[in-house]
XYZ file of C-alpha atoms in Angstrom:
288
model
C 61.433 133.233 -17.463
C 64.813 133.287 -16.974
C 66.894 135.691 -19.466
C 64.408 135.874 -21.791
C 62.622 138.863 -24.176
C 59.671 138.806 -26.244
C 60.239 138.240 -29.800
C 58.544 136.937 -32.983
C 59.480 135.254 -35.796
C 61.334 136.972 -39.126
C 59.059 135.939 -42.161
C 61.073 133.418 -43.540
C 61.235 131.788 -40.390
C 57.785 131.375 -39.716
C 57.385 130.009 -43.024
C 59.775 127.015 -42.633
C 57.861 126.161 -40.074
C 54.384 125.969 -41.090
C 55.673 124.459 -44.543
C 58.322 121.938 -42.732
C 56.873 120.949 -39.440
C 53.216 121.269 -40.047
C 52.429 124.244 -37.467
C 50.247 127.346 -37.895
C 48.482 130.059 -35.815
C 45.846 132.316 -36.861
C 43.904 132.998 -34.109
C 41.624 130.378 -32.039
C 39.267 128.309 -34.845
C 36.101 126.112 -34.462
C 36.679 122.643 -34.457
C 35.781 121.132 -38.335
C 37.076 117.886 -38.227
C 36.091 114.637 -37.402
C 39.720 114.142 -36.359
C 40.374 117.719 -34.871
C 40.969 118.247 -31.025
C 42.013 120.749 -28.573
C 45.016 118.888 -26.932
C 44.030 119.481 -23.200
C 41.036 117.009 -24.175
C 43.721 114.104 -24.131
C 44.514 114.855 -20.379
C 40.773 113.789 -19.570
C 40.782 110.287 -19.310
C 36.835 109.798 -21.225
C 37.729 112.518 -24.024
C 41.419 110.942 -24.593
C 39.572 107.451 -24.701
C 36.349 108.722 -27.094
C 39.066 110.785 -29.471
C 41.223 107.020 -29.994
C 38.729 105.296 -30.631
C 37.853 107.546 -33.198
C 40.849 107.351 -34.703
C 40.904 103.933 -34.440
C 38.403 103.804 -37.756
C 41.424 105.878 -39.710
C 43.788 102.356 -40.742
C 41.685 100.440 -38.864
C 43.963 99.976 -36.390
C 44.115 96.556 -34.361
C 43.873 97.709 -30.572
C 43.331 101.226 -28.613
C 47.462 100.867 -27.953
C 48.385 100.440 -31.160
C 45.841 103.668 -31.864
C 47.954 105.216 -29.006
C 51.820 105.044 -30.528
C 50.650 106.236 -33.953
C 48.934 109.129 -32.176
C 52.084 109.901 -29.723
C 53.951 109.295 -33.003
C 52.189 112.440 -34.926
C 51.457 114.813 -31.905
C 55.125 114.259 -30.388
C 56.757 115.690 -34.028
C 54.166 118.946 -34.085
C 55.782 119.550 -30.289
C 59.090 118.707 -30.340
C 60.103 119.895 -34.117
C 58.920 122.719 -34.101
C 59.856 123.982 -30.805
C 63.223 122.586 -30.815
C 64.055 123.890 -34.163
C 63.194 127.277 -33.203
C 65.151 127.013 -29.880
C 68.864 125.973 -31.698
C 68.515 127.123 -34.935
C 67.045 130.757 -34.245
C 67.486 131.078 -30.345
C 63.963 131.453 -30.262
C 61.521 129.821 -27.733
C 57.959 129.195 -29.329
C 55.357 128.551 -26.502
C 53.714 125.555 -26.608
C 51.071 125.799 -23.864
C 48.702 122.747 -23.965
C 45.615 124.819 -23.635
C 47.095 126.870 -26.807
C 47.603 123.457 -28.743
C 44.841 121.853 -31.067
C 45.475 118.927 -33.135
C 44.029 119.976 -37.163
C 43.593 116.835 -38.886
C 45.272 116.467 -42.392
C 46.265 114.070 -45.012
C 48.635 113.278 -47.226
C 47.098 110.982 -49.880
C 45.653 108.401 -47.413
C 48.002 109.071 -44.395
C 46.989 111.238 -41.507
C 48.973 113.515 -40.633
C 47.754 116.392 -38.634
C 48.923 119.623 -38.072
C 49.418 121.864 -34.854
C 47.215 124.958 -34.394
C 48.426 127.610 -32.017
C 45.793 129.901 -30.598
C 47.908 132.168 -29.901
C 51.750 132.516 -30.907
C 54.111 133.376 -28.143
C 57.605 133.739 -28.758
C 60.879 134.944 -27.137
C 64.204 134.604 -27.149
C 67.404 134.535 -25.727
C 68.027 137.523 -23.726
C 71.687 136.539 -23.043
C 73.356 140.031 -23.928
C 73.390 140.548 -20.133
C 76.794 141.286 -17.886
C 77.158 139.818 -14.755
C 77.808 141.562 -11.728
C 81.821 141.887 -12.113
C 81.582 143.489 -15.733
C 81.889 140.092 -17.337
C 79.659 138.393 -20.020
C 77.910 135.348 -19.047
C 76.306 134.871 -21.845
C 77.198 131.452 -22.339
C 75.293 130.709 -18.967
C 72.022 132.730 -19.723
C 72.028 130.608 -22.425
C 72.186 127.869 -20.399
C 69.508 128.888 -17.982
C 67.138 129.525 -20.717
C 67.748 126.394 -22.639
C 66.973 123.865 -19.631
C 63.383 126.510 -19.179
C 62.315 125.645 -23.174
C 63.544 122.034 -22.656
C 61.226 122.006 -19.327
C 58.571 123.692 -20.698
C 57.996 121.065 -24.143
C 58.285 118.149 -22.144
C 58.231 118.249 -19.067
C 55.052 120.606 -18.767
C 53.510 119.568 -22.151
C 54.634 115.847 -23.061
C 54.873 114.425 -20.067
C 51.535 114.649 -18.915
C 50.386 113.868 -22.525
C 51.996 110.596 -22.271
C 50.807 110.040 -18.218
C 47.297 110.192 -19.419
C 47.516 108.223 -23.384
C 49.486 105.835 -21.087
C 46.831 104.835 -18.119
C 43.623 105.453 -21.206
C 45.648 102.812 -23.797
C 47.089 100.027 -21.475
C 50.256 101.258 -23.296
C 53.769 101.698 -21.462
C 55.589 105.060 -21.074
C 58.707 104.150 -22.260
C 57.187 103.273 -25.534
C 55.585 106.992 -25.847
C 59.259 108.403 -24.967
C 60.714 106.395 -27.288
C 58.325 107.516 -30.125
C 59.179 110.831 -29.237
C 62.890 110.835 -28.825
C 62.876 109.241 -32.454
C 62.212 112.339 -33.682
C 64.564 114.690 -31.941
C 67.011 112.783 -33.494
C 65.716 112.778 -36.714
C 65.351 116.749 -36.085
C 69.615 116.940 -35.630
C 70.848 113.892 -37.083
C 69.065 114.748 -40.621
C 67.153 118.165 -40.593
C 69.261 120.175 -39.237
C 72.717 118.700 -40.468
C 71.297 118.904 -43.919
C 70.508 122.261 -43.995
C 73.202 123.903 -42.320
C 76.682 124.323 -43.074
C 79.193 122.806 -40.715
C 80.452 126.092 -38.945
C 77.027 126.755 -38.770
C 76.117 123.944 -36.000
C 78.548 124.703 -33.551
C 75.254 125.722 -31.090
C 72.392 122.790 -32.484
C 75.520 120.257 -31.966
C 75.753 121.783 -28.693
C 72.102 121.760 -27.503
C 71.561 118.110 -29.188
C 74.496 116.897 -27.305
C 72.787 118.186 -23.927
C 69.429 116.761 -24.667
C 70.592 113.196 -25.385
C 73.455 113.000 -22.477
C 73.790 116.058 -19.921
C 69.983 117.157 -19.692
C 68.917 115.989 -16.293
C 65.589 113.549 -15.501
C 63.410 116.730 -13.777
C 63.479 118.963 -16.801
C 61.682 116.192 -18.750
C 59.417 114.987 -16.101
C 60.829 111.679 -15.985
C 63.103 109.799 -13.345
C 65.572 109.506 -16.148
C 65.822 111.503 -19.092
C 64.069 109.125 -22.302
C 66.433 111.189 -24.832
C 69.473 109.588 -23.089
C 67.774 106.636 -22.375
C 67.114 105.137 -26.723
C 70.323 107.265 -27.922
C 72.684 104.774 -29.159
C 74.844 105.177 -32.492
C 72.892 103.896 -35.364
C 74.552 100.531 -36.904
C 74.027 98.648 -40.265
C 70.621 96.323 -40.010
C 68.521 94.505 -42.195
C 65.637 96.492 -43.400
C 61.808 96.090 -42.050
C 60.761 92.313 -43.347
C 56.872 90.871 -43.591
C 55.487 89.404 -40.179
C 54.878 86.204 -42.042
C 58.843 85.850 -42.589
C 60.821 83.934 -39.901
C 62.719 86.336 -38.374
C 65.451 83.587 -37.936
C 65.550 83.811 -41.642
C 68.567 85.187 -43.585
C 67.140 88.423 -44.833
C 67.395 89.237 -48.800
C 66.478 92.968 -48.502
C 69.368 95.841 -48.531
C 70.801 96.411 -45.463
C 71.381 100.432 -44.075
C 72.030 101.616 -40.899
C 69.583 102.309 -38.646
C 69.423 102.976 -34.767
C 67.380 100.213 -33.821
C 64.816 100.858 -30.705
C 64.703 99.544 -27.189
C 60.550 99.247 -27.365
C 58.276 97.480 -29.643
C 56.175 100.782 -30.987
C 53.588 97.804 -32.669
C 53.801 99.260 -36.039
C 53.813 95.295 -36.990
C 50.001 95.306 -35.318
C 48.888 97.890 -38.062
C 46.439 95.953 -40.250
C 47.923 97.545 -43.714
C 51.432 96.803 -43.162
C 51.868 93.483 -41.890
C 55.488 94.018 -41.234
C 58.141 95.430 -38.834
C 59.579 98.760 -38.973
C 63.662 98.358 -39.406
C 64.278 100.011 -36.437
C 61.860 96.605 -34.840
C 63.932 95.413 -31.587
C 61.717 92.065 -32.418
C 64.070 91.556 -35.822
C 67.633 92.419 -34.086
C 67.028 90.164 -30.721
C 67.348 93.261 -28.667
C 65.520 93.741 -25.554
C-alpha cells in the first residue's frame, strides 16, 4: 500500500460513524436475520438471486430490478460514506474488504435500512510525512498516491464487481447501479460534509471531491469511464417528485427546489407504495 501506516480510529471518530453512516465492527457474528447477508454471497449469481427475492417481500416490490436499485441504493451508502468520509475528513483509509462486509438488516419505522458489519476493522492512514530523495517534501504526492489506492480499493475492487453480478442476476443496467451510487458521494460533500465543517476546514474534502467527480481516471473505478464524472452536473431548480397518475405534460402545482436531476430511471416510480417519481426522475424533466 502505497505510503500508508496502520492506524485506528480516535473515539469520537468511530462514533460518528457507527451513529451517522450506519457501520459497526465487533468481531465476526452469526447471521440473525431474515434480511442479513455476508456481501460476497451477492457475487454468486443463485445466492444474489435467492437474497432479492427475499427482499422482494419487504415493500413488495414490483420486479427483481426494481428489488435491485433499492438494494444498490442501501449497500452503495454503507461503502462509499463511510469509507470516503474517513479518507477526506480524517486521512484515514477504513478497509472495506468484501469478504469482511455483511449486510445487518435494520429499520427505521417501516423502512429498511441496513447496516454494515465489519468482521474485522482495518484502518490506516496517510503516511505522507516522507522526504523524497533530494531532501524535499512530497507530501502532497504521497497523498496523491494513496488517495487513487482507497478510491481503487471501494470501487473498483468492492463496487464494481457488486454491481457486475446485481447487474447480469436483475436484468438491470450498470449505469443505473453507478448512478445510485454516485448520488450519494455527492450527497456525502455537497451536504454532509459542507455542513459540518467550517470553510477553511475543506480545503482537502473540496480537493478530493473535485478529483472523484472530474480528474479520477476510469481504471481506479473499474469502469471504462469514471460514473462519478459521468451523472455530475450542477443541480438546477425543478419541479418536485409528482404522482404517476399526473400527466407529466401537466403544469406542476408543487414547490419547486433545485435538484440535480439523473441521467437513469432508478424505477423508484415502480415501487408499489409510492406511486410517484422521485424529483431527481429524468422521466419528469425530458432528459435522456
Amino acid at each position: 500500500m502505497p505510503y500508508a501506516k496502520g492506524s485506528s480510529f480516535e473515539p469520537a471518530e468511530w462514533s460518528y460513524l457507527t451513529e451517522k453512516l450506519r457501520i459497526d465492527s465487533s468481531g465476526e457474528q452469526a447471521l440473525s436475520g431474515r434480511y442479513d447477508l455476508p456481501a460476497s454471497e451477492l457475487l454468486d449469481a443463485t445466492q444474489c438471486a435467492m437474497y432479492l427475492d427475499r427482499l422482494a417481500g419487504l415493500h413488495d416490490f414490483s420486479s427483481r430490478k426494481v428489488t435491485a436499485s433499492v438494494l444498490a441504493k442501501r449497500y452503495g451508502f454503507l461503502i462509499v460514506s463511510p469509507a470516503l468520509y474517513a479518507m477526506s475528513v480524517y486521512n484515514k483509509m477504513l478497509k472495506v474488504e468484501i469478504a469482511d462486509c455483511v449486510i445487518q438488516s435494520a429499520f427505521v419505522k417501516d423502512t429498511w435500512l441496513p447496516r454494515l458489519h465489519l468482521n474485522r476493522l482495518l484502518v490506516t492512514e496517510c503516511d505522507s510525512g516522507k522526504k523524497d530523495e533530494d531532501g524535499g517534501d512530497s507530501g502532497q504526492e504521497q497523498r496523491h498516491a494513496w488517495r487513487d489506492h482507497v478510491i481503487r480499493h471501494v470501487f473498483a475492487e468492492h463496487l464494481a464487481p457488486m454491481w457486475r453480478s446485481l447487474s447480469a442476476v436483475a436484468s438491470i443496467p450498470r449505469t443505473i447501479l453507478w448512478e445510485n451510487t454516485a448520488i450519494y458521494v455527492y450527497a456525502l460533500y455537497e451536504n454532509r460534509i459542507r455542513q459540518e465543517l467550517k470553510s477553511g476546514d475543506r480545503l482537502r474534502t473540496e480537493e478530493d471531491f473535485k478529483y472523484l467527480t472530474c480528474e479520477a481516471p476510469a481504471h481506479l473505478f473499474g469502469e471504462r469511464q469514471n460514473p462519478l464524472a459521468r451523472y455530475f452536473g450542477s443541480p438546477r431548480t425543478e419541479r418536485a417528485a409528482i404522482p404517476v397518475t399526473t400527466l407529466v405534460t401537466a403544469a406542476p402545482t408543487a414547490a419547486v427546489k433545485a435538484v440535480r436531476v439523473r441521467k437513469t430511471c432508478c424505477y423508484f416510480y415502480q415501487m408499489k407504495e409510492t406511486g410517484s417519481y422521485c424529483p431527481t426522475c429524468p422521466k419528469i424533466h425530458c432528459t435522456s
